[in-house]
Short mmCIF file of C-alpha atoms in Angstrom, two decimals:
data_model
loop_
_atom_site.label_atom_id
_atom_site.label_comp_id
_atom_site.label_asym_id
_atom_site.label_seq_id
_atom_site.Cartn_x
_atom_site.Cartn_y
_atom_site.Cartn_z
CA MET A 16 93.96 -75.71 -27.50
CA LEU A 17 90.89 -74.12 -25.16
CA ASP A 18 90.50 -70.66 -25.28
CA HIS A 19 88.78 -68.54 -22.87
CA ARG A 20 88.84 -64.88 -24.28
CA LEU A 21 86.43 -63.23 -25.65
CA ASP A 22 85.60 -63.42 -29.60
CA HIS A 23 85.47 -60.10 -31.45
CA GLU A 24 81.68 -59.18 -31.10
CA TYR A 25 81.84 -60.55 -27.64
CA GLU A 26 84.80 -58.09 -26.40
CA ASP A 27 82.60 -55.22 -27.82
CA LEU A 28 79.76 -55.70 -26.72
CA ARG A 29 81.69 -56.01 -23.05
CA ARG A 30 83.65 -53.00 -23.98
CA THR A 31 81.04 -50.93 -24.98
CA VAL A 32 78.47 -51.49 -21.79
CA GLU A 33 81.73 -50.86 -19.61
CA GLN A 34 82.26 -47.27 -20.79
CA PHE A 35 78.20 -46.99 -20.13
CA ALA A 36 78.63 -48.02 -17.24
CA ASN A 37 81.43 -46.00 -16.32
CA ASP A 38 80.68 -42.72 -18.22
CA VAL A 39 76.54 -42.63 -17.73
CA ILE A 40 76.00 -44.95 -14.92
CA ALA A 41 78.91 -43.93 -12.71
CA PRO A 42 78.51 -40.54 -12.60
CA LYS A 43 74.85 -40.46 -11.42
CA ILE A 44 73.63 -43.29 -9.60
CA GLY A 45 74.91 -42.38 -6.30
CA ASP A 46 71.98 -39.44 -6.03
CA PHE A 47 69.38 -41.74 -7.66
CA TYR A 48 70.23 -44.50 -4.88
CA GLU A 49 70.76 -42.18 -1.77
CA ALA A 50 67.24 -40.40 -2.78
CA GLY A 51 65.51 -44.24 -3.42
CA GLU A 52 64.57 -43.76 -6.69
CA PHE A 53 64.22 -45.16 -10.09
CA PRO A 54 66.87 -44.39 -12.80
CA TYR A 55 64.45 -43.97 -15.21
CA GLU A 56 67.21 -41.72 -17.44
CA ILE A 57 69.41 -44.24 -17.76
CA VAL A 58 66.86 -47.41 -18.13
CA LYS A 59 65.76 -45.78 -21.22
CA GLU A 60 69.52 -45.46 -22.68
CA MET A 61 69.63 -48.77 -21.77
CA GLY A 62 66.95 -49.55 -24.33
CA ARG A 63 68.69 -47.43 -26.86
CA MET A 64 71.22 -49.85 -26.95
CA GLY A 65 69.39 -52.84 -26.97
CA LEU A 66 70.38 -54.24 -23.25
CA PHE A 67 66.86 -55.52 -22.66
CA GLY A 68 67.07 -57.30 -26.23
CA LEU A 69 70.28 -58.91 -26.34
CA PRO A 70 69.16 -62.60 -26.05
CA PHE A 71 66.34 -62.36 -27.87
CA PRO A 72 65.55 -63.33 -31.94
CA GLU A 73 65.65 -59.69 -33.98
CA GLU A 74 61.86 -61.22 -35.09
CA TYR A 75 60.16 -60.49 -31.74
CA GLY A 76 62.67 -56.56 -31.72
CA GLY A 77 65.60 -58.76 -29.90
CA MET A 78 69.51 -58.15 -30.68
CA GLY A 79 70.00 -61.63 -31.80
CA GLY A 80 72.09 -62.47 -29.33
CA ASP A 81 72.79 -65.02 -26.66
CA TYR A 82 72.37 -65.52 -22.87
CA PHE A 83 75.87 -65.46 -22.64
CA ALA A 84 76.05 -61.45 -24.48
CA LEU A 85 73.89 -61.06 -21.06
CA GLY A 86 76.02 -62.17 -19.02
CA LEU A 87 78.74 -60.09 -20.40
CA ALA A 88 76.48 -57.03 -19.67
CA LEU A 89 75.54 -57.83 -16.49
CA GLU A 90 79.28 -58.17 -15.32
CA GLU A 91 80.02 -54.59 -16.91
CA LEU A 92 76.93 -52.87 -15.14
CA ALA A 93 77.19 -54.20 -12.26
CA ARG A 94 80.95 -53.70 -11.49
CA VAL A 95 79.52 -49.57 -11.13
CA ASP A 96 76.03 -50.62 -9.86
CA SER A 97 73.94 -53.47 -8.63
CA SER A 98 70.59 -51.67 -9.16
CA VAL A 99 70.31 -51.21 -12.86
CA ALA A 100 72.09 -54.18 -12.97
CA ILE A 101 68.93 -56.49 -11.36
CA THR A 102 66.82 -54.50 -13.11
CA LEU A 103 67.81 -55.35 -16.20
CA GLU A 104 68.03 -59.08 -15.09
CA ALA A 105 64.81 -58.84 -13.47
CA ALA A 106 63.31 -57.16 -17.01
CA VAL A 107 64.88 -59.98 -19.08
CA SER A 108 65.46 -63.16 -16.86
CA LEU A 109 62.49 -62.69 -15.36
CA GLY A 110 60.13 -60.32 -17.23
CA ALA A 111 60.46 -61.48 -20.89
CA MET A 112 62.32 -64.60 -20.52
CA PRO A 113 59.41 -66.52 -20.08
CA ILE A 114 57.18 -65.41 -22.88
CA TYR A 115 59.97 -66.16 -24.70
CA ARG A 116 60.70 -69.56 -23.64
CA PHE A 117 57.16 -70.56 -23.51
CA GLY A 118 54.12 -68.55 -24.71
CA THR A 119 52.15 -69.10 -27.85
CA GLU A 120 53.45 -67.11 -31.22
CA GLU A 121 50.38 -64.22 -29.91
CA GLN A 122 51.92 -63.39 -26.71
CA LYS A 123 55.70 -63.48 -28.10
CA ARG A 124 54.32 -60.99 -30.89
CA GLU A 125 52.53 -58.89 -28.14
CA TRP A 126 54.60 -58.41 -25.66
CA LEU A 127 57.83 -58.98 -26.54
CA PRO A 128 59.01 -56.69 -28.91
CA LYS A 129 58.48 -53.80 -26.34
CA LEU A 130 60.55 -56.01 -23.67
CA THR A 131 63.10 -56.15 -25.40
CA SER A 132 63.41 -52.60 -26.81
CA GLY A 133 62.78 -51.61 -23.36
CA GLU A 134 59.83 -49.53 -24.00
CA MET A 135 58.36 -51.63 -21.21
CA LEU A 136 59.33 -53.71 -18.01
CA GLY A 137 57.93 -57.29 -17.18
CA ALA A 138 57.80 -58.84 -13.98
CA PHE A 139 57.66 -62.31 -12.42
CA GLY A 140 55.30 -63.01 -9.48
CA LEU A 141 56.76 -65.71 -8.04
CA THR A 142 57.62 -65.28 -4.30
CA GLU A 143 54.67 -65.15 -1.32
CA PRO A 144 54.84 -63.52 2.15
CA GLU A 145 55.04 -67.24 3.47
CA GLY A 146 56.59 -69.30 0.35
CA GLY A 147 60.16 -68.05 0.56
CA THR A 148 62.29 -70.36 -0.43
CA ASP A 149 59.83 -73.22 -0.26
CA ALA A 150 58.47 -71.65 -3.85
CA GLY A 151 56.46 -74.64 -4.57
CA ALA A 152 54.08 -73.23 -1.59
CA THR A 153 52.03 -71.29 -3.76
CA ARG A 154 48.66 -70.06 -2.27
CA THR A 155 47.63 -67.84 -4.42
CA THR A 156 44.95 -69.12 -6.80
CA ALA A 157 43.93 -68.69 -10.26
CA ARG A 158 39.99 -69.99 -11.25
CA TYR A 159 38.42 -70.40 -14.25
CA ASP A 160 35.08 -69.21 -14.97
CA ALA A 161 33.85 -70.55 -18.22
CA GLU A 162 31.67 -68.35 -18.42
CA THR A 163 33.30 -64.82 -19.11
CA ASP A 164 36.49 -67.61 -19.83
CA GLU A 165 38.83 -66.06 -17.79
CA TRP A 166 40.99 -66.41 -14.75
CA VAL A 167 40.12 -64.91 -11.64
CA ILE A 168 43.36 -64.52 -9.43
CA ASN A 169 43.18 -64.00 -5.69
CA GLY A 170 46.44 -63.91 -3.70
CA THR A 171 49.81 -61.77 -2.76
CA LYS A 172 53.20 -61.67 -4.15
CA CYS A 173 56.34 -60.76 -2.56
CA PHE A 174 60.02 -58.85 -3.41
CA ILE A 175 58.68 -58.97 -7.40
CA THR A 176 61.47 -56.26 -9.04
CA ASN A 177 60.46 -54.10 -11.67
CA SER A 178 56.37 -53.95 -10.41
CA GLY A 179 56.31 -50.63 -9.87
CA THR A 180 57.67 -48.76 -11.98
CA ASP A 181 56.00 -46.12 -14.39
CA ILE A 182 56.92 -48.28 -17.53
CA THR A 183 56.62 -51.74 -16.23
CA GLY A 184 53.48 -53.42 -18.57
CA LEU A 185 52.82 -56.49 -16.52
CA VAL A 186 53.50 -59.75 -14.30
CA THR A 187 54.04 -63.07 -14.95
CA VAL A 188 52.23 -64.82 -11.78
CA THR A 189 52.41 -67.98 -10.83
CA ALA A 190 48.33 -69.52 -9.51
CA LEU A 191 47.52 -72.15 -7.71
CA THR A 192 44.74 -72.95 -10.69
CA GLU A 193 43.73 -76.96 -8.98
CA PRO A 194 44.27 -79.25 -6.74
CA ILE A 195 45.01 -82.95 -8.43
CA THR A 196 46.21 -86.15 -6.59
CA ARG A 197 49.23 -87.81 -8.73
CA SER A 198 50.79 -91.06 -8.29
CA SER A 199 54.45 -91.23 -5.91
CA GLU A 200 57.00 -91.90 -8.56
CA ASP A 201 58.33 -95.05 -6.45
CA GLY A 202 54.35 -96.64 -7.23
CA GLY A 203 53.98 -96.39 -3.87
CA GLU A 204 50.26 -94.76 -2.49
CA PRO A 205 48.91 -91.04 -4.60
CA SER A 206 50.17 -88.65 -3.04
CA PRO A 207 49.15 -85.27 -2.82
CA SER A 208 50.15 -82.64 -5.71
CA ARG A 209 48.78 -79.10 -6.90
CA GLU A 210 48.28 -77.43 -10.13
CA ILE A 211 50.76 -74.43 -10.82
CA SER A 212 50.66 -72.50 -13.53
CA SER A 213 51.53 -69.29 -14.74
CA ILE A 214 49.09 -66.67 -16.20
CA ILE A 215 50.25 -63.13 -17.64
CA VAL A 216 48.50 -60.02 -15.44
CA PRO A 217 48.65 -56.66 -17.47
CA THR A 218 49.65 -54.05 -15.60
CA GLY A 219 46.46 -51.43 -14.68
CA THR A 220 44.18 -54.74 -14.31
CA PRO A 221 41.38 -54.49 -12.21
CA GLY A 222 41.91 -56.62 -9.29
CA PHE A 223 45.56 -55.76 -9.30
CA GLN A 224 47.25 -54.31 -6.90
CA VAL A 225 50.61 -53.02 -6.15
CA SER A 226 51.64 -51.43 -2.93
CA LYS A 227 54.54 -48.56 -1.60
CA LYS A 228 58.19 -49.72 -2.94
CA TYR A 229 59.91 -51.45 0.69
CA SER A 230 62.32 -50.01 2.32
CA LYS A 231 65.79 -51.67 1.79
CA VAL A 232 69.01 -52.03 3.02
CA GLY A 233 70.75 -52.22 -1.00
CA TRP A 234 69.55 -51.99 -4.18
CA ASN A 235 67.90 -48.81 -3.56
CA ALA A 236 67.72 -47.52 -6.84
CA SER A 237 65.56 -50.70 -8.46
CA ASP A 238 62.32 -51.09 -8.09
CA THR A 239 60.76 -53.75 -5.08
CA ARG A 240 57.68 -53.89 -4.15
CA GLU A 241 54.26 -56.32 -3.27
CA LEU A 242 51.52 -57.16 -5.15
CA SER A 243 48.11 -58.32 -4.62
CA PHE A 244 44.92 -59.86 -6.26
CA THR A 245 41.58 -59.51 -5.46
CA ASP A 246 38.84 -60.69 -7.88
CA CYS A 247 41.42 -59.69 -10.64
CA ARG A 248 40.30 -61.54 -14.25
CA VAL A 249 42.33 -61.55 -17.35
CA PRO A 250 41.57 -63.57 -20.49
CA ALA A 251 41.68 -67.24 -20.68
CA ALA A 252 44.57 -66.53 -23.27
CA ASN A 253 46.71 -65.35 -20.78
CA LEU A 254 47.93 -68.70 -19.86
CA LEU A 255 51.44 -68.79 -19.97
CA GLY A 256 52.16 -72.42 -21.83
CA ALA A 257 50.45 -75.16 -20.54
CA ARG A 258 48.01 -75.37 -17.35
CA GLY A 259 49.70 -77.19 -15.15
CA ARG A 260 52.95 -76.59 -16.05
CA GLY A 261 53.73 -73.44 -14.33
CA TYR A 262 56.32 -74.86 -11.52
CA ALA A 263 58.20 -76.90 -14.29
CA GLN A 264 58.47 -73.21 -16.37
CA PHE A 265 59.55 -71.37 -12.80
CA LEU A 266 62.28 -73.59 -12.39
CA ARG A 267 64.11 -73.93 -15.54
CA ILE A 268 63.53 -69.74 -15.42
CA LEU A 269 65.29 -69.96 -11.86
CA ASP A 270 68.01 -72.28 -13.66
CA GLU A 271 68.72 -69.75 -16.32
CA GLY A 272 68.73 -66.72 -13.85
CA ARG A 273 71.13 -67.93 -11.61
CA ILE A 274 73.56 -67.83 -14.41
CA ALA A 275 72.84 -64.05 -14.38
CA ILE A 276 72.65 -63.77 -10.92
CA ALA A 277 75.99 -64.78 -10.95
CA ALA A 278 77.18 -62.80 -13.36
CA LEU A 279 75.95 -59.79 -11.61
CA SER A 280 77.37 -61.19 -8.44
CA THR A 281 80.63 -61.20 -10.34
CA GLY A 282 80.55 -57.84 -11.75
CA LEU A 283 80.04 -56.60 -7.64
CA ALA A 284 82.99 -58.40 -6.47
CA GLN A 285 85.54 -57.14 -9.29
CA GLY A 286 84.29 -53.79 -8.75
CA CYS A 287 85.65 -54.32 -5.03
CA VAL A 288 89.37 -54.98 -6.39
CA ASP A 289 88.37 -51.66 -9.01
CA GLN A 290 87.62 -49.19 -6.33
CA SER A 291 90.14 -50.98 -3.88
CA LEU A 292 92.92 -50.88 -5.95
CA ALA A 293 92.64 -47.31 -6.99
CA TYR A 294 92.02 -45.84 -3.20
CA ALA A 295 95.22 -48.87 -2.34
CA GLY A 296 97.25 -46.53 -4.17
CA THR A 297 96.07 -42.91 -3.49
CA ARG A 298 95.30 -43.15 0.49
CA ARG A 299 98.58 -42.57 2.07
CA ALA A 300 99.13 -43.24 6.04
CA PHE A 301 102.54 -43.24 7.72
CA GLY A 302 104.12 -41.66 5.21
CA ARG A 303 103.89 -44.45 2.22
CA PRO A 304 100.58 -45.18 0.46
CA ILE A 305 98.62 -48.33 2.22
CA GLY A 306 98.76 -50.28 -1.00
CA ALA A 307 102.69 -50.76 0.19
CA ASN A 308 101.32 -52.49 3.37
CA GLN A 309 101.50 -56.54 2.52
CA VAL A 310 98.21 -57.21 4.40
CA ILE A 311 96.98 -54.43 1.91
CA GLN A 312 98.23 -56.77 -0.81
CA PHE A 313 97.44 -60.06 -0.03
CA LYS A 314 93.25 -59.04 0.58
CA LEU A 315 93.31 -57.58 -2.83
CA ALA A 316 95.34 -60.29 -4.50
CA ASP A 317 92.48 -62.44 -2.50
CA MET A 318 89.17 -60.18 -3.69
CA GLU A 319 91.01 -60.71 -7.49
CA MET A 320 91.25 -64.22 -7.27
CA ARG A 321 87.72 -65.00 -6.19
CA ALA A 322 85.99 -62.34 -8.64
CA HIS A 323 88.43 -64.00 -11.16
CA THR A 324 86.80 -68.13 -10.57
CA ALA A 325 84.21 -66.63 -9.70
CA ARG A 326 83.33 -65.77 -13.53
CA LEU A 327 85.53 -68.95 -14.70
CA ALA A 328 81.82 -70.41 -13.09
CA TRP A 329 79.54 -67.75 -14.60
CA ARG A 330 80.79 -68.34 -18.14
CA ASP A 331 81.24 -71.83 -18.03
CA ALA A 332 77.17 -72.73 -17.00
CA ALA A 333 76.21 -70.30 -19.45
CA SER A 334 78.22 -72.33 -22.43
CA ARG A 335 76.76 -75.15 -21.62
CA LEU A 336 73.64 -73.44 -21.15
CA LEU A 337 74.09 -72.22 -24.80
CA HIS A 338 75.16 -75.90 -26.39
CA ASP A 339 72.28 -77.15 -24.85
CA GLU A 340 73.93 -79.33 -22.47
CA PRO A 341 72.98 -80.01 -18.60
CA PHE A 342 73.68 -76.89 -16.70
CA LYS A 343 71.62 -77.29 -13.20
CA LYS A 344 74.80 -77.94 -11.40
CA GLU A 345 76.58 -75.36 -12.72
CA ALA A 346 74.21 -73.24 -12.56
CA ALA A 347 73.83 -73.42 -8.46
CA ILE A 348 77.97 -73.90 -8.26
CA ALA A 349 78.07 -70.49 -10.27
CA LYS A 350 75.67 -68.79 -8.30
CA LEU A 351 77.00 -69.92 -4.71
CA TYR A 352 79.87 -69.62 -5.50
CA ALA A 353 80.30 -65.34 -6.81
CA SER A 354 77.26 -64.69 -4.76
CA GLU A 355 79.46 -65.79 -1.53
CA ALA A 356 82.47 -63.99 -3.10
CA ALA A 357 80.71 -60.78 -3.63
CA VAL A 358 79.78 -60.43 -0.53
CA ASP A 359 83.65 -61.47 0.87
CA ASN A 360 84.70 -58.92 -2.05
CA ALA A 361 82.39 -55.94 -0.14
CA ARG A 362 83.35 -56.74 3.17
CA GLU A 363 87.21 -56.57 2.86
CA ALA A 364 86.94 -53.09 0.51
CA THR A 365 84.85 -51.90 3.22
CA GLN A 366 87.80 -52.95 5.19
CA VAL A 367 90.13 -51.49 3.09
CA HIS A 368 88.73 -48.05 2.72
CA GLY A 369 88.89 -47.82 6.06
CA GLY A 370 86.16 -44.89 8.21
CA TYR A 371 85.51 -43.97 4.47
CA GLY A 372 84.18 -47.49 3.47
CA PHE A 373 81.13 -46.35 5.89
CA MET A 374 80.19 -43.17 4.00
CA ASN A 375 77.74 -43.19 1.47
CA GLU A 376 79.48 -40.96 -1.57
CA PHE A 377 82.28 -44.22 -1.72
CA PRO A 378 81.00 -46.86 -4.19
CA VAL A 379 81.56 -49.47 -1.80
CA ALA A 380 79.52 -48.46 0.90
CA ARG A 381 77.13 -49.14 -1.80
CA PHE A 382 78.64 -52.18 -2.94
CA TRP A 383 78.49 -53.62 0.93
CA ARG A 384 75.08 -52.98 1.16
CA ASP A 385 73.93 -54.51 -2.51
CA SER A 386 75.87 -57.69 -1.79
CA LYS A 387 74.10 -59.98 0.98
CA ILE A 388 70.70 -60.38 -1.38
CA LEU A 389 73.29 -61.75 -3.70
CA GLU A 390 73.04 -64.64 -0.82
CA ILE A 391 69.46 -64.82 -0.88
CA GLY A 392 67.53 -64.27 -3.89
CA GLU A 393 67.18 -66.91 -6.75
CA GLY A 394 67.69 -69.21 -4.86
CA THR A 395 69.77 -68.78 -1.13
CA SER A 396 72.97 -70.44 -0.34
CA GLU A 397 72.10 -73.49 0.85
CA VAL A 398 69.34 -74.21 -1.75
CA GLN A 399 71.96 -74.16 -4.31
CA ARG A 400 73.77 -76.27 -2.16
CA MET A 401 71.06 -78.61 -1.91
CA LEU A 402 71.09 -78.29 -5.36
CA ILE A 403 73.97 -79.31 -5.81
CA ALA A 404 74.12 -82.62 -3.42
CA ARG A 405 70.82 -83.92 -5.86
CA GLU A 406 73.20 -83.06 -8.74
CA LEU A 407 75.88 -85.31 -7.40
CA GLY A 408 73.39 -88.61 -6.64
CA MET A 409 72.82 -87.88 -2.75
CA THR A 410 69.05 -88.41 -2.82
CA TYR A 411 68.99 -90.83 -0.40
#
């Protein structure tokens, strides 16, 4: 019989993170959020708990867990706050995971122990000002200098999470390493293509400039910045994986990352249910709790339905990943449904709270501000629908 219940190890992890989120994050995060400050003390505690090492082997300082465990942690964090959750998500799936998936043994041993402990944060420099959804339209270049055996990087990246904190140690950058020509798959005339590679750039490298923090609508307690590279030189050994495989690498990383964002979105959607349920039981109007009104009950029922379904979706995609089964379509479905569920639940939670839902001291106001980006980051909703259609065979 199919059993969707968590085994005791997963459930213990979920409960531990739930308690941490409620006891440590919830009382403090509002102040960090409104001040636009990165919560270093909370991140340090997350490191001590081993959250940054959840899906990595113990030989690299990890906890020996898996991507499902990461999803559970992200969901529980996001039930309370998404800035903290996205800091973990980006550090693991975008910062450390590319090195684990594609790095040499030397690169893994140099970087992963610090990344998995939370002592250092990594970032992934993919998006560019004129690229956006078209991630393949990379303009950043990396020229190989044979005399010095170095890559010389020039270009700009934008919207990069965890790229400018005091504990950021590296950014993995996608760059155009050489224009090349390949024959088209259908055997027709040769079509121009471009060689994109991934290169590790340590912070503090000359020519690597980190801009000031963005003024954002949400995720205000997380770090997001623009990066620029001007004749930035790094050793040739900093190439991540094979030259020219950068595009394929980040497609794999984004597929996995969509599961993580779906789990985070599910947490935000469930947090909206939690907050609205509590408020509906205590807020009185016309002589009785507002939760006694069927219109509020139906709103809560729909919100719970969305959160529950989103949870099933991301867990299904994560299970397929862990069993080495195709998961691209399921990851896109999970990310699409969960992100839209988060936006819908945040809107309804604000409505349930009325005027108080528009006040920043109430968590649902923060949830409302944080939810929209979930339909954009790691591939917009439109991109997810495109991917699903392709996986259905609609390629004519």
